[in-house]
Short mmCIF file of C-alpha atoms in Angstrom, two decimals:
data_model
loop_
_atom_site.label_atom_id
_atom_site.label_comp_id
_atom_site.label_asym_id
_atom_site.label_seq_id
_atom_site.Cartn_x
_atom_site.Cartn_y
_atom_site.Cartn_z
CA UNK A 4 -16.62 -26.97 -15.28
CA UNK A 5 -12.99 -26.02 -14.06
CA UNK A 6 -10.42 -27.77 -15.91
CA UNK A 7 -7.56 -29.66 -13.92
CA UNK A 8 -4.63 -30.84 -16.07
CA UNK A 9 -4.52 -34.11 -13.26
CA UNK A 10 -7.76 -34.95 -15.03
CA UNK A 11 -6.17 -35.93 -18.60
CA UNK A 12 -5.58 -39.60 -18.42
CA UNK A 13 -1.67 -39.51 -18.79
CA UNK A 14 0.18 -42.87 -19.55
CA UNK A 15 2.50 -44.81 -17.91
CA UNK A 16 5.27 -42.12 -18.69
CA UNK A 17 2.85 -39.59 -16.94
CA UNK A 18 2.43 -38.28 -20.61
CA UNK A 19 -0.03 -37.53 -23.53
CA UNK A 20 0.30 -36.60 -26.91
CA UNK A 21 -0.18 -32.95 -28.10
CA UNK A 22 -0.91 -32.85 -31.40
CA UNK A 23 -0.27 -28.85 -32.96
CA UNK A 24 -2.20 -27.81 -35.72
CA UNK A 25 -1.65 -23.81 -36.93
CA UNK A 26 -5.09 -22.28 -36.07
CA UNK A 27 -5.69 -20.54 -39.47
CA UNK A 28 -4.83 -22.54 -42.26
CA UNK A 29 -5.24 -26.43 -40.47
CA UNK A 30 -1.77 -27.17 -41.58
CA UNK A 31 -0.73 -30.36 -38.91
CA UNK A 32 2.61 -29.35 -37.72
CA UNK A 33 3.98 -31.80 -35.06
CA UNK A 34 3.21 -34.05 -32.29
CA UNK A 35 4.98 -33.85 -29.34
CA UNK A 36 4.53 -34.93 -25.61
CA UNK A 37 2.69 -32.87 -22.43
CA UNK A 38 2.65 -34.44 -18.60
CA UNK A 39 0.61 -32.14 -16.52
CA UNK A 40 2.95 -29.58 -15.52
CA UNK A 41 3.45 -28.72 -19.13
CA UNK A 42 -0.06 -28.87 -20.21
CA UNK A 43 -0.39 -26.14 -16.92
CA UNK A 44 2.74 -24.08 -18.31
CA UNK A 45 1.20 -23.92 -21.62
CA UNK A 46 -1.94 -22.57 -20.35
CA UNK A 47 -0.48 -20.00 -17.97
CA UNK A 48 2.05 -18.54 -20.57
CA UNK A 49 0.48 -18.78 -23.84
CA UNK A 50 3.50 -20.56 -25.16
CA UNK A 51 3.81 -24.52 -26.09
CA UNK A 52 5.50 -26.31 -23.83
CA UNK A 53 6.05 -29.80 -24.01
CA UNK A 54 8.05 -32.32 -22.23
CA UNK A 55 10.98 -33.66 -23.94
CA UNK A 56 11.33 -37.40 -23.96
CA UNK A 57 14.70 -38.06 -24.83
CA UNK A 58 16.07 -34.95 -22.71
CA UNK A 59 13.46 -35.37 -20.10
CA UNK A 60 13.08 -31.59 -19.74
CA UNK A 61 10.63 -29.13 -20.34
CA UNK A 62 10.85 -28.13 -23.80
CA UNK A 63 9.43 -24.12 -24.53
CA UNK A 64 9.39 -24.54 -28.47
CA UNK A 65 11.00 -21.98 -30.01
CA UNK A 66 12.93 -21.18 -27.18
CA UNK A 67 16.46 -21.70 -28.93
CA UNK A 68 15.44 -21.09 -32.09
CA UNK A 69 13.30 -18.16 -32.53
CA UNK A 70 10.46 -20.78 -33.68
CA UNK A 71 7.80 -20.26 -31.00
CA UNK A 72 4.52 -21.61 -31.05
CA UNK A 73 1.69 -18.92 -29.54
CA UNK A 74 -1.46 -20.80 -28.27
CA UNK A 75 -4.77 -19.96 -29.69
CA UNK A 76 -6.62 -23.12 -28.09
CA UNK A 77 -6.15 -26.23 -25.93
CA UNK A 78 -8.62 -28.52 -26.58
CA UNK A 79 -8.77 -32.86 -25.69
CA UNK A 80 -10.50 -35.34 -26.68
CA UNK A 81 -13.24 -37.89 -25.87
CA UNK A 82 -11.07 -39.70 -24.08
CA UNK A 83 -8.89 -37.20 -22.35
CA UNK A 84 -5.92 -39.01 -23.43
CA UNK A 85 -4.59 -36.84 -26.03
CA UNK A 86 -4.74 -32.97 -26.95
CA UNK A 87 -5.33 -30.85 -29.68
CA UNK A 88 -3.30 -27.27 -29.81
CA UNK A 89 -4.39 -24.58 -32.12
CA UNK A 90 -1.39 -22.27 -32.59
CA UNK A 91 0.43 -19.83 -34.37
CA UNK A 92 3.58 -21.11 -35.17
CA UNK A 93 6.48 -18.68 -36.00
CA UNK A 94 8.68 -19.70 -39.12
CA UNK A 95 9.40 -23.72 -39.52
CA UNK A 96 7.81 -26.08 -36.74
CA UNK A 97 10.10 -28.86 -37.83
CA UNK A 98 14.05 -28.93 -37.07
CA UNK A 99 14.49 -29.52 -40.95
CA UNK A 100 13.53 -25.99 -41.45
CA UNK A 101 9.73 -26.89 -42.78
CA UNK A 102 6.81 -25.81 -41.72
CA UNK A 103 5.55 -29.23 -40.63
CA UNK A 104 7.12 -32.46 -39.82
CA UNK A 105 5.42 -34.65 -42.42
CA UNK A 106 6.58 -33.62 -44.90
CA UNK A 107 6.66 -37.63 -46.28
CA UNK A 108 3.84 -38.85 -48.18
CA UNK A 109 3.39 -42.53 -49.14
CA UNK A 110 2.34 -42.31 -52.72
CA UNK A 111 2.81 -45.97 -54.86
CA UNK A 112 4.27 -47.56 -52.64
CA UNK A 113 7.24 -45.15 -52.57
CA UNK A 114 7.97 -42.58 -49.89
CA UNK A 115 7.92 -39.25 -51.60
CA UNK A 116 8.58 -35.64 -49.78
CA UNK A 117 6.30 -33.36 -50.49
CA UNK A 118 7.84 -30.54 -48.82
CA UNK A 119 10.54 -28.04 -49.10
CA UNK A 120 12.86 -26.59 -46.78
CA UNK A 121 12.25 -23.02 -45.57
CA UNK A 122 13.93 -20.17 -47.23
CA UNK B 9 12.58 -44.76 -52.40
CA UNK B 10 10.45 -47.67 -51.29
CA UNK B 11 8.12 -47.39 -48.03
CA UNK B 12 8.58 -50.17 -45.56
CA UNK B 13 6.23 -50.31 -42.40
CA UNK B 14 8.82 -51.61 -40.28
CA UNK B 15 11.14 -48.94 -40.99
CA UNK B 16 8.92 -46.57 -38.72
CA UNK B 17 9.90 -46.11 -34.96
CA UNK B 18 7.51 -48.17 -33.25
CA UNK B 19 7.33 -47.36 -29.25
CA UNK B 20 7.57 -50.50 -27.10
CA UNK B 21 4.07 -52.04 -27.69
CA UNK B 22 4.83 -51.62 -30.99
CA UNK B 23 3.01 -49.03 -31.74
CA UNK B 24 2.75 -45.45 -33.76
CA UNK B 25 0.50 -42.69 -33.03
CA UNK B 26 -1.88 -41.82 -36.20
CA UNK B 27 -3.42 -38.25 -36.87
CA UNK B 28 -6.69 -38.94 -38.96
CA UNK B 29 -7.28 -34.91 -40.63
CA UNK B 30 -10.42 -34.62 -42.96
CA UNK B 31 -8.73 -33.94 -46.41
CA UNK B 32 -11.13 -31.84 -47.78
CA UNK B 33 -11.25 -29.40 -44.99
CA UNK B 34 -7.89 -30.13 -42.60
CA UNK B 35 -10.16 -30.68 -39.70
CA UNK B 36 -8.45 -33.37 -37.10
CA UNK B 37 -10.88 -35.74 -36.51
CA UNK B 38 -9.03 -38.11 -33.70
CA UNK B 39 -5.70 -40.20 -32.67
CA UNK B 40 -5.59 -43.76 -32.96
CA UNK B 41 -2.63 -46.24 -32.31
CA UNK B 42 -1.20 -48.36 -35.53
CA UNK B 43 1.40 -51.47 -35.70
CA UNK B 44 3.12 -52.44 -38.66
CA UNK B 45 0.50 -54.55 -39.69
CA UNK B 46 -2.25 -52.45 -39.30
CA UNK B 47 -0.13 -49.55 -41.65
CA UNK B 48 0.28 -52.42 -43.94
CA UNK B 49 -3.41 -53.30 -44.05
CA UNK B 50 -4.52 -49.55 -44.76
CA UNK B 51 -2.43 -48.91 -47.04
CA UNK B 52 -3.09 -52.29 -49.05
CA UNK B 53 -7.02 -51.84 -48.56
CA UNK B 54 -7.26 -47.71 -48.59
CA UNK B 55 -9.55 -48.22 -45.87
CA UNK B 56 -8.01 -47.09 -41.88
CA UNK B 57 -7.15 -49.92 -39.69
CA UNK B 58 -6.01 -49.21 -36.31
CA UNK B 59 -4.74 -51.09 -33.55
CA UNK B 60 -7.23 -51.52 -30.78
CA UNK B 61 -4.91 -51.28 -27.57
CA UNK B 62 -8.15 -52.32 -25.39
CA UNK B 63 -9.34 -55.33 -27.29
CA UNK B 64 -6.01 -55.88 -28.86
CA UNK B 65 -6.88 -56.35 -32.23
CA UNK B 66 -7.29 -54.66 -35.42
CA UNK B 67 -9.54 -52.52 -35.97
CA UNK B 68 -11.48 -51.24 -38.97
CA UNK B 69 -13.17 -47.94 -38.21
CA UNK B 70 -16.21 -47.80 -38.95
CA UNK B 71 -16.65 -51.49 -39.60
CA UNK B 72 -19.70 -51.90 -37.00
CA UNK B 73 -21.11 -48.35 -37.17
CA UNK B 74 -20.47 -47.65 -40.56
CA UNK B 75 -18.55 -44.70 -40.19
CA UNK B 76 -15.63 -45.44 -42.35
CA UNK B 77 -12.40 -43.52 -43.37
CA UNK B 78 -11.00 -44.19 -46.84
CA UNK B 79 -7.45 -43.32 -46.43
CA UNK B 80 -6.61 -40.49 -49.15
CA UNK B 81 -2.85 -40.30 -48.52
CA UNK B 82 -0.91 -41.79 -45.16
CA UNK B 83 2.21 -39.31 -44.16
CA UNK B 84 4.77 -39.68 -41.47
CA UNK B 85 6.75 -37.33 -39.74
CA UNK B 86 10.88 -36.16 -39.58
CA UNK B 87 10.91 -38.77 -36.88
CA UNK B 88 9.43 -42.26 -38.21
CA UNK B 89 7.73 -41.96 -34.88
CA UNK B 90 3.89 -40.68 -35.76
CA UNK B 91 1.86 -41.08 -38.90
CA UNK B 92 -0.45 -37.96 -40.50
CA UNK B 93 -3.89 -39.78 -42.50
CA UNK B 94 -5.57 -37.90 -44.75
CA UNK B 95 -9.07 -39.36 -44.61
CA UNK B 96 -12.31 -38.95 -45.99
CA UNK B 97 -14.44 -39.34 -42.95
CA UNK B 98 -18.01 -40.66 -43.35
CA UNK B 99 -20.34 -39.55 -40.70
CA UNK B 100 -18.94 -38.59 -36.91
CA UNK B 101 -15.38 -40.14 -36.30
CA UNK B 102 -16.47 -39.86 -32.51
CA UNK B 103 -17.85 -42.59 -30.92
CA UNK B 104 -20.11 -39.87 -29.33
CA UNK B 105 -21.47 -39.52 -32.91
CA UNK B 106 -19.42 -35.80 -32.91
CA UNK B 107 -17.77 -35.33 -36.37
CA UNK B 108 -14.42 -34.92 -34.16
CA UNK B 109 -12.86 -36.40 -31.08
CA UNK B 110 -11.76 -33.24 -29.92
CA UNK B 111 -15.37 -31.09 -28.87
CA UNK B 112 -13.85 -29.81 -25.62
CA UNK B 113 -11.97 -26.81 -25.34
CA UNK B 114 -10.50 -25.19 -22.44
CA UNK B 115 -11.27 -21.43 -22.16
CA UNK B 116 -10.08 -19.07 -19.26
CA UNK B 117 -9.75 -21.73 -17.44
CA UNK B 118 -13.20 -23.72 -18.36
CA UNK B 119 -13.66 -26.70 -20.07
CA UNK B 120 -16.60 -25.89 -23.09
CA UNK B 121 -18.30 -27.99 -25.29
CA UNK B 122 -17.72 -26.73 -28.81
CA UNK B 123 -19.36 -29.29 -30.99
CA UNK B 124 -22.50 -31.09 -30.87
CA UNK B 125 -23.52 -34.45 -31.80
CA UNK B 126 -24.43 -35.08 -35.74
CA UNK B 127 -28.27 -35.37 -36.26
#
């Protein structure tokens, strides 16, 4: 069956959350936001695109910083509200220079990070 | 430095995205929706309560069907805006009785079915 992005149930925003997970160790990396133009950028080029909420512009990750993220796989879920993206990310994912942007862990009550900065 | 639920970025149903990843083996099992109250309850009972947008309640997975997830460590992410659970899943977290939410992918151009139902 042919995929249409218009068939992802988007919110109100005309959005859906992309969660991206690097493809061959697991490692959760981010969540960010796709409407359906990005979800059929992403496809077409190979590289993540989301949309960016708070500049409400298409975001290519990496695109400033040298950071890309290469798609491997698109996949959604039962719902068809929210996506998974295996990738290969290039150096940090996060803007705090990690690899991932949860790098905070609950532990005790206590918020502990359990993550360095990249060299 | 102590963890306060309302000290995440809530959107404006006053809600959080949540990742729930299989700790043992980093597979993402699905995306639920958490409020304050809901973080507070999983992380007070170690067992996953999400917010039910639908019915508008809580909602202990796996209550009914038995198909629990004992929270192993709850992390957030550089924003406040999206928590990261590391679970231990019993049975399929799908309510299609998949082990994971996300068993479509989209290949040259295709949606495919890449997991099957659990016996």
């Amino acid at each position: 069956m042919g995929f249409d992005p218009q068939s992802l149930r988007f919110d109100a925003q005309g959005l859906v959350p992309a969660i991206a997970q690097e493809a061959g160790t697991g490692e959760v990396l981010m969540l960010a936001w796709m409407n359906a133009d990005a979800v059929r950028k992403t496809l077409e080029t190979g590289r993540v695109t989301y949309w960016s909420r708070s500049r409400k512009s298409f975001w290519v990750k990496g695109e400033s910083s040298g950071h890309v993220q290469e798609l491997v796989e698109m996949r959604f879920d039962c719902d068809r509200d929210c996506l998974l993206l295996q990738v290969r990310q290039t150096g940090p994912a996060c803007h705090t220079n990690r690899r991932s942007c949860f790098y905070t862990a609950i532990r005790r009550g206590e918020e502990v990070e359990i993550m360095a900065p990249m060299e």
